[in-house]
Coordinates of C-alpha atoms and ligand atoms in Angstrom, one line a residue:
M1 CA 142.3 -100.0 178.6
R2 CA 140.6 -102.8 176.6
V3 CA 137.2 -103.6 177.9
L4 CA 134.8 -106.4 177.3
L5 CA 131.1 -105.7 178.1
V6 CA 128.9 -108.7 178.3
G7 CA 125.2 -108.5 177.4
N8 CA 122.9 -107.4 174.6
G9 CA 120.1 -105.3 176.2
G10 CA 119.2 -101.7 176.5
R11 CA 121.2 -101.7 179.7
E12 CA 124.3 -102.7 177.9
H13 CA 123.8 -100.1 175.1
A14 CA 123.5 -97.5 177.8
I15 CA 126.6 -98.8 179.6
A16 CA 128.6 -98.9 176.3
W17 CA 127.4 -95.3 175.5
K18 CA 128.6 -94.1 178.8
L19 CA 131.9 -96.0 178.8
K20 CA 132.7 -94.7 175.3
Q21 CA 132.8 -91.2 176.8
S22 CA 135.8 -92.2 179.0
K23 CA 139.2 -91.1 177.8
N24 CA 140.7 -94.4 179.0
I25 CA 138.8 -96.7 176.7
E26 CA 141.3 -98.0 174.2
K27 CA 139.0 -100.6 172.7
L28 CA 135.5 -101.7 173.6
F29 CA 134.1 -105.1 172.8
I30 CA 130.5 -106.1 173.4
A31 CA 129.5 -109.8 173.6
P32 CA 127.2 -110.3 171.9
G33 CA 125.9 -106.7 171.8
N34 CA 123.2 -105.4 169.5
P35 CA 123.0 -102.9 166.6
G36 CA 123.1 -100.1 169.2
T37 CA 126.3 -101.2 170.7
A38 CA 127.8 -101.9 167.2
M39 CA 127.8 -98.1 166.8
L40 CA 130.1 -97.7 169.8
G41 CA 132.4 -100.7 169.7
A42 CA 133.1 -104.1 168.3
N43 CA 130.3 -106.6 168.8
V44 CA 131.7 -110.2 169.3
A45 CA 129.4 -113.1 168.6
I46 CA 129.7 -114.9 171.9
D47 CA 126.6 -115.8 174.0
V48 CA 126.4 -114.2 177.4
N49 CA 126.3 -117.7 178.9
D50 CA 129.3 -119.1 177.1
I51 CA 131.7 -118.2 179.9
D52 CA 134.6 -120.2 178.6
G53 CA 134.2 -118.5 175.2
L54 CA 134.1 -115.1 176.8
V55 CA 137.2 -115.7 179.0
N56 CA 139.1 -117.1 176.1
F57 CA 138.2 -114.2 173.9
A58 CA 139.3 -111.8 176.7
V59 CA 142.6 -113.5 177.2
Q60 CA 143.4 -113.6 173.4
N61 CA 142.4 -109.9 173.0
K62 CA 144.3 -108.6 176.0
V63 CA 141.2 -107.4 177.7
G64 CA 142.0 -105.7 181.0
L65 CA 138.4 -105.4 182.4
A66 CA 135.2 -107.4 181.9
I67 CA 131.9 -105.9 182.8
I68 CA 129.0 -108.3 183.2
G69 CA 125.6 -106.9 182.5
P70 CA 123.0 -109.6 183.0
E71 CA 122.2 -111.8 186.0
D72 CA 122.5 -115.2 184.3
P73 CA 126.3 -115.2 183.7
L74 CA 126.9 -113.6 187.1
A75 CA 124.9 -116.4 188.8
A76 CA 126.9 -119.0 186.7
G77 CA 130.2 -117.6 188.0
A78 CA 131.4 -115.4 185.1
V79 CA 133.3 -113.0 187.5
D80 CA 135.1 -115.9 189.2
A81 CA 136.1 -117.3 185.8
F82 CA 137.5 -113.9 184.6
E83 CA 139.4 -113.4 187.8
K84 CA 140.8 -116.9 187.7
A85 CA 142.2 -116.0 184.3
G86 CA 143.8 -112.9 185.8
I87 CA 141.3 -110.4 184.3
K88 CA 139.5 -107.8 186.4
A89 CA 135.8 -108.3 186.3
F90 CA 133.0 -106.0 187.5
G91 CA 130.1 -107.8 189.3
P92 CA 129.6 -110.1 192.2
S93 CA 131.1 -113.6 192.5
K94 CA 128.9 -116.6 191.8
A95 CA 128.4 -117.0 195.6
A96 CA 127.4 -113.3 196.1
A97 CA 125.1 -113.4 193.0
E98 CA 122.9 -115.8 195.0
L99 CA 121.4 -112.6 196.5
E100 CA 119.4 -112.3 193.3
A101 CA 119.6 -115.9 192.0
D102 CA 118.1 -117.5 195.1
K103 CA 115.3 -115.5 196.8
V104 CA 115.3 -117.9 199.7
F105 CA 118.9 -117.0 200.4
A106 CA 118.0 -113.4 200.1
K107 CA 115.3 -113.8 202.7
E108 CA 117.8 -115.5 205.0
I109 CA 120.2 -112.6 204.7
M110 CA 117.3 -110.2 205.4
R111 CA 116.1 -112.2 208.4
S112 CA 119.6 -112.5 209.9
M113 CA 120.2 -108.8 209.6
S114 CA 116.6 -107.7 210.5
I115 CA 116.2 -106.0 207.1
P116 CA 112.6 -105.0 206.6
T117 CA 110.8 -107.1 204.0
A118 CA 107.5 -108.9 203.4
E119 CA 106.6 -111.7 205.7
S120 CA 107.1 -115.0 203.8
R121 CA 107.2 -118.7 203.8
T122 CA 109.2 -121.0 201.5
F123 CA 107.8 -124.2 199.9
T124 CA 109.4 -127.0 198.0
K125 CA 106.2 -129.1 197.6
F126 CA 103.1 -127.8 195.7
S127 CA 100.7 -129.6 198.0
D128 CA 102.1 -127.8 201.0
A129 CA 102.1 -124.4 199.2
K130 CA 98.5 -125.0 198.1
A131 CA 97.3 -125.8 201.6
Y132 CA 99.0 -122.8 203.0
I133 CA 97.7 -120.4 200.4
A134 CA 94.2 -121.7 200.7
S135 CA 94.4 -121.1 204.5
R136 CA 95.0 -117.4 203.9
D137 CA 92.1 -115.2 203.4
E138 CA 93.9 -112.3 201.7
A139 CA 96.1 -111.3 198.8
V140 CA 99.3 -113.3 198.3
V141 CA 102.5 -112.8 196.2
I142 CA 103.9 -116.0 194.7
K143 CA 107.6 -115.9 193.6
A144 CA 109.8 -118.5 191.9
A145 CA 113.0 -118.6 194.0
G146 CA 115.3 -118.7 191.0
L147 CA 116.0 -116.5 188.0
A148 CA 113.0 -116.0 185.8
K149 CA 113.8 -112.9 183.7
G150 CA 111.7 -110.6 185.9
K151 CA 108.6 -112.7 185.2
G152 CA 108.6 -115.1 188.2
V153 CA 106.4 -113.0 190.5
Y154 CA 102.6 -113.1 190.7
V155 CA 100.7 -110.6 192.8
C156 CA 97.4 -112.3 193.4
D157 CA 94.5 -110.5 195.1
E158 CA 92.7 -113.8 195.5
P159 CA 94.3 -116.8 197.1
S160 CA 92.7 -119.0 194.4
D161 CA 94.8 -117.2 191.8
G162 CA 97.8 -117.7 194.1
I163 CA 97.2 -121.5 193.9
I164 CA 97.1 -121.3 190.1
A165 CA 100.4 -119.4 190.0
A166 CA 102.1 -121.8 192.4
E167 CA 100.9 -124.7 190.2
K168 CA 102.2 -123.1 187.1
I169 CA 105.6 -122.6 188.7
M170 CA 105.9 -125.9 190.7
V171 CA 103.9 -128.4 188.7
D172 CA 104.0 -127.1 185.1
K173 CA 107.5 -125.9 185.7
I174 CA 107.2 -122.9 183.4
F175 CA 110.5 -121.5 184.8
G176 CA 112.2 -124.9 185.0
E177 CA 114.4 -125.5 188.0
A178 CA 114.0 -121.8 189.0
G179 CA 110.6 -122.8 190.3
A180 CA 111.7 -125.8 192.3
K181 CA 111.2 -123.6 195.4
I182 CA 108.7 -120.8 195.8
I183 CA 108.2 -118.0 198.2
V184 CA 104.6 -117.1 199.3
E185 CA 104.6 -113.6 200.8
E186 CA 102.2 -110.9 202.0
K187 CA 101.3 -108.3 199.5
L188 CA 102.8 -104.9 200.4
L189 CA 101.2 -101.6 199.5
G190 CA 102.9 -98.4 198.5
E191 CA 105.0 -96.9 195.8
E192 CA 108.0 -98.7 194.5
A193 CA 111.6 -97.4 194.1
S194 CA 114.8 -98.9 192.7
I195 CA 117.9 -98.1 194.7
L196 CA 121.1 -98.9 192.9
A197 CA 124.4 -98.6 194.6
F198 CA 128.0 -99.3 193.7
V199 CA 129.5 -101.6 196.3
D200 CA 133.2 -102.5 196.5
G201 CA 132.9 -105.1 199.2
R202 CA 132.9 -102.5 202.0
N203 CA 132.0 -99.0 200.7
I204 CA 128.6 -98.1 199.3
Y205 CA 128.0 -95.3 196.8
V206 CA 124.3 -94.8 196.1
M207 CA 123.3 -93.7 192.6
E208 CA 120.5 -91.4 191.8
T209 CA 117.1 -93.1 192.6
S210 CA 114.7 -94.4 189.9
Q211 CA 111.4 -96.0 189.5
D212 CA 110.6 -98.8 187.2
H213 CA 107.2 -99.7 185.7
K214 CA 106.9 -103.5 185.8
P215 CA 103.4 -104.3 184.6
I216 CA 102.7 -104.3 180.8
G217 CA 99.6 -102.0 181.0
D218 CA 98.9 -98.4 181.8
G219 CA 98.0 -97.8 185.4
D220 CA 100.1 -100.8 186.4
T221 CA 97.7 -103.4 185.0
G222 CA 98.3 -106.8 183.5
P223 CA 101.2 -109.2 183.9
N224 CA 104.7 -108.2 185.0
T225 CA 107.5 -107.7 182.5
G226 CA 111.2 -107.0 182.7
G227 CA 110.3 -103.3 183.0
M228 CA 108.4 -101.0 180.6
G229 CA 110.0 -97.7 181.5
A230 CA 111.6 -95.8 184.2
Y231 CA 112.4 -92.3 185.5
C232 CA 115.2 -90.8 187.5
P233 CA 115.1 -89.5 190.2
A234 CA 112.2 -90.9 192.1
P235 CA 110.8 -87.9 194.0
V236 CA 109.2 -90.1 196.6
V237 CA 112.6 -90.9 197.9
T238 CA 113.3 -87.9 200.1
E239 CA 116.7 -87.3 201.6
K240 CA 115.4 -88.5 205.0
L241 CA 114.0 -91.6 203.5
M242 CA 117.3 -92.3 201.7
D243 CA 119.1 -92.1 205.0
Q244 CA 116.8 -94.6 206.4
I245 CA 117.2 -96.9 203.4
I246 CA 121.0 -96.7 203.7
R247 CA 120.9 -97.4 207.4
E248 CA 118.2 -100.1 207.5
I249 CA 118.7 -101.8 204.2
L250 CA 122.0 -101.1 202.2
V251 CA 124.5 -101.2 205.1
P252 CA 123.1 -104.3 206.7
T253 CA 122.8 -106.1 203.4
V254 CA 126.5 -105.5 202.6
E255 CA 127.4 -106.5 206.2
G256 CA 125.2 -109.6 206.0
M257 CA 126.8 -110.7 202.8
N258 CA 130.3 -110.3 204.4
R259 CA 129.2 -112.2 207.5
S260 CA 127.9 -115.1 205.3
G261 CA 131.3 -115.1 203.6
K262 CA 129.9 -113.7 200.3
N263 CA 131.7 -110.4 200.0
F264 CA 129.7 -108.2 197.6
K265 CA 131.2 -106.2 194.7
G266 CA 129.4 -104.6 191.8
V267 CA 126.0 -103.0 191.6
L268 CA 123.6 -103.8 194.5
Y269 CA 120.1 -103.1 193.4
A270 CA 117.4 -103.0 196.1
G271 CA 113.8 -103.0 194.8
L272 CA 111.8 -101.4 197.5
M273 CA 108.2 -100.9 198.4
L274 CA 107.8 -97.7 200.3
T275 CA 105.0 -98.8 202.7
P276 CA 103.3 -96.5 205.3
G277 CA 105.4 -98.5 207.8
G278 CA 108.7 -97.7 206.1
P279 CA 110.7 -99.1 203.2
R280 CA 110.6 -102.9 202.6
V281 CA 112.8 -104.9 200.3
L282 CA 110.8 -106.6 197.5
E283 CA 113.9 -108.1 195.9
Y284 CA 117.6 -107.7 195.3
N285 CA 119.3 -107.6 192.0
V286 CA 123.1 -107.9 191.7
R287 CA 123.6 -105.8 188.6
F288 CA 122.4 -102.7 186.9
G289 CA 118.6 -102.7 186.4
D290 CA 117.1 -102.6 183.0
P291 CA 115.5 -100.2 182.1
E292 CA 116.6 -98.1 185.2
T293 CA 120.2 -97.9 183.9
Q294 CA 119.2 -96.0 180.8
P295 CA 117.7 -92.9 182.7
I296 CA 120.3 -93.2 185.4
L297 CA 123.4 -93.2 183.1
M298 CA 121.8 -90.5 181.0
R299 CA 122.3 -88.3 184.1
M300 CA 125.7 -89.4 185.1
K301 CA 128.4 -86.9 184.4
S302 CA 131.4 -88.7 185.8
D303 CA 133.6 -91.3 184.1
L304 CA 131.8 -94.6 184.5
L305 CA 135.0 -96.6 183.8
E306 CA 136.8 -94.9 186.7
V307 CA 133.9 -95.8 189.0
I308 CA 133.9 -99.4 187.9
L309 CA 137.6 -99.7 188.3
A310 CA 137.3 -98.2 191.8
V311 CA 134.7 -100.9 192.7
C312 CA 137.0 -103.7 191.4
D313 CA 139.9 -102.3 193.3
G314 CA 138.0 -101.7 196.6
K315 CA 138.7 -98.0 196.3
L316 CA 135.2 -96.6 196.1
D317 CA 135.9 -94.2 198.9
D318 CA 138.2 -92.3 196.5
V319 CA 135.3 -91.6 194.1
T320 CA 132.7 -88.9 193.8
I321 CA 130.1 -89.0 191.1
K322 CA 128.6 -85.9 189.5
W323 CA 125.1 -86.0 188.3
D324 CA 123.2 -83.8 185.8
K325 CA 120.5 -82.1 187.9
R326 CA 117.9 -82.6 185.1
P327 CA 115.6 -85.6 185.4
S328 CA 115.3 -88.3 182.8
V329 CA 112.6 -90.7 181.5
C330 CA 112.9 -93.9 179.6
V331 CA 110.0 -95.4 177.7
V332 CA 110.3 -99.0 176.5
I333 CA 108.9 -99.9 173.1
S334 CA 108.0 -103.6 173.1
A335 CA 106.9 -106.2 170.6
G336 CA 103.2 -106.9 170.3
G337 CA 102.4 -109.8 172.5
Y338 CA 105.2 -109.3 175.0
P339 CA 105.5 -110.5 177.8
G340 CA 103.7 -113.5 176.1
E341 CA 104.5 -114.8 172.7
Y342 CA 105.7 -112.3 170.0
I343 CA 107.2 -112.5 166.5
N344 CA 110.7 -111.2 165.7
G345 CA 111.9 -109.7 162.5
K346 CA 109.6 -106.6 162.1
V347 CA 111.4 -103.8 160.3
I348 CA 111.8 -100.7 162.5
T349 CA 111.7 -97.2 160.9
G350 CA 112.2 -93.7 162.3
L351 CA 115.3 -94.6 164.4
D352 CA 117.5 -92.0 162.9
E353 CA 114.9 -89.3 163.1
A354 CA 114.3 -90.0 166.8
A355 CA 118.1 -90.2 167.6
K356 CA 118.6 -86.8 166.0
M357 CA 116.4 -85.2 168.6
E358 CA 118.2 -83.1 171.2
D359 CA 118.5 -84.7 174.7
V360 CA 117.2 -88.0 173.4
M361 CA 119.0 -91.4 173.3
V362 CA 117.4 -94.4 171.7
F363 CA 118.9 -97.4 173.4
H364 CA 118.6 -100.7 171.5
A365 CA 117.5 -103.8 173.3
G366 CA 115.8 -106.5 171.3
T367 CA 117.0 -105.5 167.8
A368 CA 119.0 -107.1 165.1
E369 CA 120.3 -106.1 161.7
K370 CA 118.9 -107.9 158.7
D371 CA 119.5 -107.0 155.0
G372 CA 120.5 -103.4 155.9
N373 CA 117.4 -102.9 158.1
I374 CA 117.1 -102.8 161.9
V375 CA 114.5 -105.4 162.8
T376 CA 112.9 -106.5 166.1
N377 CA 114.6 -109.3 167.9
G378 CA 113.2 -109.6 171.4
G379 CA 110.3 -108.6 173.7
R380 CA 111.6 -105.3 174.8
V381 CA 112.9 -103.7 171.6
L382 CA 114.0 -100.2 172.4
G383 CA 114.5 -97.9 175.4
V384 CA 113.7 -94.3 174.3
T385 CA 115.3 -92.1 176.9
A386 CA 115.2 -88.3 177.3
I387 CA 116.5 -85.7 179.7
G388 CA 114.7 -82.4 180.4
D389 CA 114.6 -79.4 182.6
D390 CA 111.8 -81.0 184.6
I391 CA 110.3 -84.5 184.6
K392 CA 107.4 -83.3 182.5
S393 CA 109.6 -82.1 179.7
A394 CA 111.7 -85.2 179.8
Q395 CA 108.6 -87.2 179.5
A396 CA 107.3 -85.1 176.6
K397 CA 110.6 -85.5 174.7
A398 CA 110.7 -89.3 175.3
Y399 CA 107.1 -89.7 174.0
A400 CA 107.8 -87.4 171.0
A401 CA 110.7 -89.6 170.1
C402 CA 108.6 -92.7 170.5
E403 CA 106.1 -91.4 168.0
K404 CA 108.7 -91.3 165.3
I405 CA 109.6 -94.9 165.7
K406 CA 107.4 -97.4 163.9
F407 CA 107.2 -101.2 163.5
E408 CA 104.3 -103.6 163.2
G409 CA 102.9 -104.4 166.6
A410 CA 105.0 -101.7 168.4
Y411 CA 103.6 -101.1 171.9
Y412 CA 104.5 -98.8 174.8
R413 CA 102.8 -97.6 177.9
K414 CA 101.5 -94.1 177.7
D415 CA 101.9 -93.2 181.4
I416 CA 105.6 -93.6 182.2
A417 CA 106.6 -91.0 184.8
N418 CA 103.0 -89.8 185.5
K419 CA 103.6 -90.9 189.1
A420 CA 106.5 -88.5 189.4
I421 CA 104.4 -85.7 188.1
K422 CA 101.2 -86.0 190.0
Ligands
AMP1 P1 110.3 -108.7 192.2 O1 110.8 -109.3 190.9 O2 110.4 -109.5 193.4 O3 110.7 -107.2 192.4 O4 108.8 -108.5 191.9 C1 108.3 -107.9 190.7 C2 107.2 -107.0 191.0 O5 106.2 -107.6 191.7 C3 107.7 -105.8 192.0 O6 108.3 -104.8 191.3 C4 106.3 -105.5 192.6 O7 105.6 -104.6 191.7 C5 105.6 -106.8 192.7 N1 105.8 -107.4 194.0 C6 106.8 -108.2 194.4 N2 106.7 -108.5 195.7 C7 105.6 -107.9 196.2 C8 104.9 -107.8 197.5 N3 105.3 -108.5 198.5 N4 103.8 -107.0 197.5 C9 103.4 -106.3 196.5 N5 104.0 -106.4 195.3 C10 105.0 -107.1 195.1
LIG2 N1 114.0 -103.4 186.1 C1 114.1 -104.5 186.9 C2 115.3 -105.3 186.6 O1 116.3 -104.9 186.1 O2 115.3 -106.5 187.1

């Protein structure tokens, strides 16, 4: 089968790596891809948001399946466009992608299905939001309702900081239209877990659990990022807790989407806070998480293409997925300055040496090729991922590989997976 994978992050490098192990891949195209995916298939210079360009390319090149990695093209209707052209596409429709693209819609689904989540209010006017936040004498969480590359959430221990965040989003419009509406919600306490499941509109297949590390700094300090590292599985999610998550969260979410006429297919990602009162949804994503996908796919033994086709065909009940028992850890190396301003084009060395290590994969994210060198080309540059007999040895291998990789300004957290070890 000829497959077009859309995206250029660490997630897409990991998906391409896994797809490439399938016997049924005749040809793999990645649009636009990165130097990591170029080692696995043919990169095609089409932007992820150029949906017409992607569909035309797929038609001309007899692509049988399109896999959409990132949220922006999903929210813009990429899956609908491929299907209209008669091409199978993996991911939710534009309507179903609202579960991620509109946090107000997500809250409505949760409310209608009694899915546990933080108490919240929605605002479309800054003055109203300001008055409400000022009236609260406790920590608040301020969220832009639309897509903001994982940076649209401010956890504020002081209401005054909440007002500043709301002003940045609504008045200064730092996320553009994505900040036209905001959600103000209570701060939840607990450990976080990412639950990713394949969903074919009806059946749900939960993948191995993982935990992301959102803030830039060690000890979860500093501003949020797209994710600075992840491990798989998340030991806090016991079997009993998983049963509860499936019953109280995943099943009603899929059911709620069906009831609202937005049948969900693809990867449903529930970002949870495991509070003393039980698991609560922080957010939904409608795609593979990044970086969670790197450690998750490193452990997947089954044929990813088969699973994806089963999702597209509504036959997920025919599939079982085998997992490597060994845990995995991914450490993201980012550009100095990220998640704020940073400079691209720094030459990266040590990649080959790190990639040669046993049980290590260096997934490319923000990289580019220039004059025969691999250079930095984004905030999150690499996802250094390792698998080991236990989480400690996976962590040690990932960090040993990180130490081999050098570029000016390179930064990574030193405590990824400590939570799973303590
Ligand atoms: P989100 O993009 O909605 O998952 O939010 C990004 C991060 O902000 C989450 O991974 C949490 O660390 C944090 N966060 C979001 N909502 C809350 C909340 N209600 N209480 C505490 N932390 C939160
Ligand atoms: N790791 C969080 C995300 O993919 O949005």
